[in-house]
PDB file of C-alpha atoms and ligand atoms in Angstrom:
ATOM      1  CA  UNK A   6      14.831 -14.443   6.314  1.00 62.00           C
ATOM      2  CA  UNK A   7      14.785 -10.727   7.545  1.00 76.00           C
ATOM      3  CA  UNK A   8      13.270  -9.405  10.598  1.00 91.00           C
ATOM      4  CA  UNK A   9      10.495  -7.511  10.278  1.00 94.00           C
ATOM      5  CA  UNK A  10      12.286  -4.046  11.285  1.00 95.00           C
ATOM      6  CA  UNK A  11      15.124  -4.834   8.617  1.00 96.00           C
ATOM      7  CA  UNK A  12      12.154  -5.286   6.221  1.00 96.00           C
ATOM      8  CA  UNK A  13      10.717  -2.255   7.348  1.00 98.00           C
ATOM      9  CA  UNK A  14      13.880  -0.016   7.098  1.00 97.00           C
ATOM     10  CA  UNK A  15      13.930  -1.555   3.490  1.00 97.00           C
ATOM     11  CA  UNK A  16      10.700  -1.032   2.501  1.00 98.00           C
ATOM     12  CA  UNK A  17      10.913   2.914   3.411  1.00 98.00           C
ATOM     13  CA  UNK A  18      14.218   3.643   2.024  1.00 98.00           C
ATOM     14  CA  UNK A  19      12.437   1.758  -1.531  1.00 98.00           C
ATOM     15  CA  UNK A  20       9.443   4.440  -0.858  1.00 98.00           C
ATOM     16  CA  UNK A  21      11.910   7.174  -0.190  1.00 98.00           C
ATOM     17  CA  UNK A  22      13.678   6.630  -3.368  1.00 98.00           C
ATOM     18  CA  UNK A  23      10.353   6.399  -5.570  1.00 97.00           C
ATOM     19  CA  UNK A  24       8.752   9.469  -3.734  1.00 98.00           C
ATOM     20  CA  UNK A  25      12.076  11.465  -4.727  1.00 97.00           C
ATOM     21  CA  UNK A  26      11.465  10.979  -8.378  1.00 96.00           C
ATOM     22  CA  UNK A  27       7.928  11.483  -8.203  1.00 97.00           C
ATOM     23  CA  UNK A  28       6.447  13.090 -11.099  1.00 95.00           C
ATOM     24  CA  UNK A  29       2.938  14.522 -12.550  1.00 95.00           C
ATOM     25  CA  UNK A  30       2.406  11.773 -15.700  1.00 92.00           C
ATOM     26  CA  UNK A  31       1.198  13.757 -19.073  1.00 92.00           C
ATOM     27  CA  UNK A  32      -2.368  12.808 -18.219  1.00 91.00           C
ATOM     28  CA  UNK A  33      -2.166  14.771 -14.904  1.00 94.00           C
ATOM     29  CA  UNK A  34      -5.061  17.523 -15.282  1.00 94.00           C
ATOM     30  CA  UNK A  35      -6.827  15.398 -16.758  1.00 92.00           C
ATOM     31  CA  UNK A  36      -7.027  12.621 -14.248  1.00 91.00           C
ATOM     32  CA  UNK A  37      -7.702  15.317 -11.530  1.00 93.00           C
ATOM     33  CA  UNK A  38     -10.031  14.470  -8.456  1.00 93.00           C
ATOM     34  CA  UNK A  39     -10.256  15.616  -5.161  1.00 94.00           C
ATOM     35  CA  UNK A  40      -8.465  12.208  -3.647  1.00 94.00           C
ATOM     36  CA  UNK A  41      -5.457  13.173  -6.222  1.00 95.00           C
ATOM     37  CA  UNK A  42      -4.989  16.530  -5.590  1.00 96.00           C
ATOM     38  CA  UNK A  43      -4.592  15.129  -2.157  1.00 97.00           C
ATOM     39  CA  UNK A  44      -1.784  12.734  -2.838  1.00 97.00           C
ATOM     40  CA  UNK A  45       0.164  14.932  -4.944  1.00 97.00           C
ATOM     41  CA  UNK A  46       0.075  17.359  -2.442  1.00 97.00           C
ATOM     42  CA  UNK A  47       1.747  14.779   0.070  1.00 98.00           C
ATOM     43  CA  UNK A  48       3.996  13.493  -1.882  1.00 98.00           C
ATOM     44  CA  UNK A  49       5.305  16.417  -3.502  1.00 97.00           C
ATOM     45  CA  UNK A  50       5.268  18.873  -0.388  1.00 97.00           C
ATOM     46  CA  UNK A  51       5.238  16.555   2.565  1.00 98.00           C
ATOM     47  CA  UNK A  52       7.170  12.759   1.640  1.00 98.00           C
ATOM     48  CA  UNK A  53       9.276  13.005   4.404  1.00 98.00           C
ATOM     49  CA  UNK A  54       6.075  13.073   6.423  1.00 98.00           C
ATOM     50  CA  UNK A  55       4.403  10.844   4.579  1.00 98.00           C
ATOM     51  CA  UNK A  56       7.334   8.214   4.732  1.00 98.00           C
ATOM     52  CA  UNK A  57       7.573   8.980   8.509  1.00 98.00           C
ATOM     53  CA  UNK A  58       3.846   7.705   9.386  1.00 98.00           C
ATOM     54  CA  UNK A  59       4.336   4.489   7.120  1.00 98.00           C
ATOM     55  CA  UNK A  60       7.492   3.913   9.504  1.00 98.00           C
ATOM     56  CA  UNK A  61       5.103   4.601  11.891  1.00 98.00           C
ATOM     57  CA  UNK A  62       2.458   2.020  11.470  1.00 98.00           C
ATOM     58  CA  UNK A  63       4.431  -0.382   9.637  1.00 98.00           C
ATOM     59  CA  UNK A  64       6.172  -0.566  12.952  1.00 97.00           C
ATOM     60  CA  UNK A  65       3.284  -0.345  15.156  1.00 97.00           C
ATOM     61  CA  UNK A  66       1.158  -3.315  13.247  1.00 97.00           C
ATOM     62  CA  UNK A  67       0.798  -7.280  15.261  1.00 96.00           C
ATOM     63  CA  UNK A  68       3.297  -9.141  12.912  1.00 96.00           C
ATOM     64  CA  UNK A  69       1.804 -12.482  12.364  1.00 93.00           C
ATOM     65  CA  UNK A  70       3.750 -15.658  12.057  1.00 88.00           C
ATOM     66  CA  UNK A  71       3.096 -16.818   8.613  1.00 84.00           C
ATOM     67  CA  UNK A  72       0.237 -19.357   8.062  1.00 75.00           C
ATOM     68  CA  UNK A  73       0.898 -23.437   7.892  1.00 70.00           C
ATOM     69  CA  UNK A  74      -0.647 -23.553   4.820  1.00 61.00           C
ATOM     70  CA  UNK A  75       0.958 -24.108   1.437  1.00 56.00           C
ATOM     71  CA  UNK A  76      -0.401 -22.305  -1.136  1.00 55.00           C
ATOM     72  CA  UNK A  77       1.920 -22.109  -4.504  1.00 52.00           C
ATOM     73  CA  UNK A  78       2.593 -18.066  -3.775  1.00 52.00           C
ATOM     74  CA  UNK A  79       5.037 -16.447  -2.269  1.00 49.00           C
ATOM     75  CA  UNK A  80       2.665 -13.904   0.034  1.00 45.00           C
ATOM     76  CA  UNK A  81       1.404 -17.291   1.715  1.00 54.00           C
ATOM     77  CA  UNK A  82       4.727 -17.582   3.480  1.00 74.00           C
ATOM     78  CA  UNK A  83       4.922 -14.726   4.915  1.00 90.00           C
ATOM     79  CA  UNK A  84       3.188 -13.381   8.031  1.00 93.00           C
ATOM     80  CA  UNK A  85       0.579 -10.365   8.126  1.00 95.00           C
ATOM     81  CA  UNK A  86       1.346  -7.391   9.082  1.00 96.00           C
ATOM     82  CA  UNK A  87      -2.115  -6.612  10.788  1.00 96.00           C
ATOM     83  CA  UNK A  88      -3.700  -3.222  12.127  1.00 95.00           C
ATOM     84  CA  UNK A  89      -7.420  -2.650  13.482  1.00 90.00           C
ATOM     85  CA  UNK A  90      -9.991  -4.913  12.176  1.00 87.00           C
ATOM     86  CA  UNK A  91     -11.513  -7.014   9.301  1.00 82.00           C
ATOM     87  CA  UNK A  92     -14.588  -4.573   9.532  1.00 86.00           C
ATOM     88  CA  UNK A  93     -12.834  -1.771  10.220  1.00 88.00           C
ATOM     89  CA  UNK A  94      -9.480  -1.324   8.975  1.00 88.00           C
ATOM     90  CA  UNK A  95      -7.507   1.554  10.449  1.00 93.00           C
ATOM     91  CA  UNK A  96      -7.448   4.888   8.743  1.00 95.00           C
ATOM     92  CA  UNK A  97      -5.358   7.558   8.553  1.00 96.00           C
ATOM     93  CA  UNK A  98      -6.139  11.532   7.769  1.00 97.00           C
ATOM     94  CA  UNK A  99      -2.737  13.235   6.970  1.00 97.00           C
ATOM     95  CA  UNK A 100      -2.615  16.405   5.386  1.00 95.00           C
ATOM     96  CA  UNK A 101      -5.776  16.271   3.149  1.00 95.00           C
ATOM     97  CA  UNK A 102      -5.241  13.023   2.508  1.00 96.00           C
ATOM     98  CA  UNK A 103      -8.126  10.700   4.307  1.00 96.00           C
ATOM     99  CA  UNK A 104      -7.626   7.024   3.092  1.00 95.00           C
ATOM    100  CA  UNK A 105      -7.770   3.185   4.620  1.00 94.00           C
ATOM    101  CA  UNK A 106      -4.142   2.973   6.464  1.00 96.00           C
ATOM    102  CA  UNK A 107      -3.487  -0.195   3.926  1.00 96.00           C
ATOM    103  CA  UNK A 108      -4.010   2.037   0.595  1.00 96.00           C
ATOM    104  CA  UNK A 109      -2.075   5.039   2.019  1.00 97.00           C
ATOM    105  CA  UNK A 110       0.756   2.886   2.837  1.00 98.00           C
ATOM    106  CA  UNK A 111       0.927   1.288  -0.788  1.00 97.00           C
ATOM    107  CA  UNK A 112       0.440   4.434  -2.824  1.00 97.00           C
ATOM    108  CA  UNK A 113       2.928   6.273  -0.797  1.00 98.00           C
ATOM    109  CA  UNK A 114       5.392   3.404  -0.838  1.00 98.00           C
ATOM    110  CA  UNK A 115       4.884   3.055  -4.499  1.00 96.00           C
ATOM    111  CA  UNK A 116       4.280   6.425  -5.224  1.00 97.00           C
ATOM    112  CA  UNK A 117       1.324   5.926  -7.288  1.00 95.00           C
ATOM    113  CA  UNK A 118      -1.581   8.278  -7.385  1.00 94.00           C
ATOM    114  CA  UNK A 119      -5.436   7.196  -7.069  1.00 90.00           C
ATOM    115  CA  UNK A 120      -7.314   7.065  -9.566  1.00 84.00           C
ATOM    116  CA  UNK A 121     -11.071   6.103 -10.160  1.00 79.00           C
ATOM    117  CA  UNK A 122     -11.711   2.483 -10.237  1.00 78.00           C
ATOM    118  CA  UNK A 123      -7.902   1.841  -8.655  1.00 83.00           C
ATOM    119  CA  UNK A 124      -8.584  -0.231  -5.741  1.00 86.00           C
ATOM    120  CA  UNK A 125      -5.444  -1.854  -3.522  1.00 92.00           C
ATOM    121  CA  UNK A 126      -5.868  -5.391  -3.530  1.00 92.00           C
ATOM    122  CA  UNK A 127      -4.701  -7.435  -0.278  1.00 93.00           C
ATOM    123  CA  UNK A 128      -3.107 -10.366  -1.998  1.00 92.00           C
ATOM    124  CA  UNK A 129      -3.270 -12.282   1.832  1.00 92.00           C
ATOM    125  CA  UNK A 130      -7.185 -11.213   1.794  1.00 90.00           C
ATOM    126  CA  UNK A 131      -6.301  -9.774   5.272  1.00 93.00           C
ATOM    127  CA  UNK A 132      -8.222  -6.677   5.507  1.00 91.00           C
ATOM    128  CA  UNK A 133      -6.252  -6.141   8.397  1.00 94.00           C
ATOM    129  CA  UNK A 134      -3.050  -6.461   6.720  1.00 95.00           C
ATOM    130  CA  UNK A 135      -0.329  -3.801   5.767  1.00 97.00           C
ATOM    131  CA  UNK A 136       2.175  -5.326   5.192  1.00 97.00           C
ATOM    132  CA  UNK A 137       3.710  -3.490   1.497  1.00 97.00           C
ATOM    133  CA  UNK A 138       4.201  -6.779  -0.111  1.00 96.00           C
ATOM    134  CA  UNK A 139       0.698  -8.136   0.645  1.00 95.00           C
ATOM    135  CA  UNK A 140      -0.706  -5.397  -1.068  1.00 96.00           C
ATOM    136  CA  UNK A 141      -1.178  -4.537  -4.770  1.00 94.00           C
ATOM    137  CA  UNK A 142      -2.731  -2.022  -6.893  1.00 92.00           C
ATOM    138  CA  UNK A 143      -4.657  -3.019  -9.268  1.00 86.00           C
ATOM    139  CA  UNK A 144      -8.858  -2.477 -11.452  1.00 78.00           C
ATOM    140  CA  UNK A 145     -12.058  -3.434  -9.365  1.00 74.00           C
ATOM    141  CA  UNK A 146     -11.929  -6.214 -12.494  1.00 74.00           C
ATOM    142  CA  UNK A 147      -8.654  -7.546 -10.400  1.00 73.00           C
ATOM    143  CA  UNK A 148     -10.516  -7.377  -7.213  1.00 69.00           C
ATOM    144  CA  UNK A 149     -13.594  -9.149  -8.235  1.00 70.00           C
ATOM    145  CA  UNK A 150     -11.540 -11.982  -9.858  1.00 68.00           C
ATOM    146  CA  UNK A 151      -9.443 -12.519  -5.961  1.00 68.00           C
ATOM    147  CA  UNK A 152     -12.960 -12.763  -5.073  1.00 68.00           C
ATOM    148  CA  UNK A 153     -13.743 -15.831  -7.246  1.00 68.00           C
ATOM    149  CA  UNK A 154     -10.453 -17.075  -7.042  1.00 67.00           C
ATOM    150  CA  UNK A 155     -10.370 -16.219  -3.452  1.00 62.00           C
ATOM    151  CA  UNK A 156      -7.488 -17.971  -1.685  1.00 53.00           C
ATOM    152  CA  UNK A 157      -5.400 -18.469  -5.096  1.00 52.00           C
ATOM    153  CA  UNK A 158      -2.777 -15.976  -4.891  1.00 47.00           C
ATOM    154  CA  UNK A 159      -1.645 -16.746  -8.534  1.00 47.00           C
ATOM    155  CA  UNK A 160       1.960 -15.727  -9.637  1.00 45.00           C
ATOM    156  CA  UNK A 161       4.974 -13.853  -7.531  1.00 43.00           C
ATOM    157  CA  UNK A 162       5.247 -10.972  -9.636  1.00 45.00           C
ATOM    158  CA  UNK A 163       7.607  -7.994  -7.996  1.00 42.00           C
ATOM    159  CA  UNK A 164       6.374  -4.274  -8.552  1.00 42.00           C
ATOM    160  CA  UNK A 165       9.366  -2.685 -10.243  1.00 37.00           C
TER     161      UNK A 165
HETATM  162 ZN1   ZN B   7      -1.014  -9.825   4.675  1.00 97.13          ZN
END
């Protein structure tokens, strides 16, 4: 296994290389909200900074030792990566862009812009958590159904 600051460097040079080739999709003005402007804003004018305060946090978060349990998914074996609290996970205002620490950090990572009814599902169902490959984006639908499910992670699928 990798330490978490190997995982780190990793995860940021992935987020470096997606931010780089970053472009407005066809459906661009029409998609337009406030929140979007926002990101593509950051991520065309300001990545570096961007990157630098997921480095930032990612580095700064309690890494967890990952739980005894054995649930059939790969996220169970792996520890949180865990900033602020259940209630009140930490947020960040960069640039325009104001947004739960945990969402910021996947959309810039990923490079993926918000859009309504987008939510970033914690595949842990750590709140607290920001660790990249905890989190997913996905529909409210999605989020609802890790409600029900809540606990079942379900497959390992990777995020190209
Ligand atoms: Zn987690």
């Amino acid at each position: 296994m990798f330490d978490a600051d190997t995982l780190i460097s990793q995860f940021i040079i992935d987020g470096r290389r997606r931010l780089a080739t970053f472009e407005r999709s066809l459906f661009h003005e029409k998609l337009r909200s406030p929140a979007r402007d926002n990101y593509t804003k950051l991520f065309e004018e300001a990545s570096q900074e961007a990157l630098a305060n997921c480095e930032k946090y990612l580095r700064k978060a309690k890494k967890c030792s990952a739980p005894a349990s054995t649930v059939s998914s790969m996220q169970s074996h792996t520890g949180c990566w865990e900033l602020g609290t259940a209630k009140t996970p930490r947020r960040i205002n960069l640039l325009g862009v104001s947004d739960y620490l945990y969402r910021f950090i996947s959309l810039t990572l990923t490079a993926t812009l918000p859009y309504d009814g987008e939510v970033v599902r914690h595949l842990c169902n750590n709140r607290m958590c920001v660790r990249p490959d905890h989190l997913k984006i996905g529909s409210i639908g999605e989020n609802k159904m890790d409600d029900i499910l809540n606990g079942y992670a379900g497959g390992t699928d990777q995020d190209a």
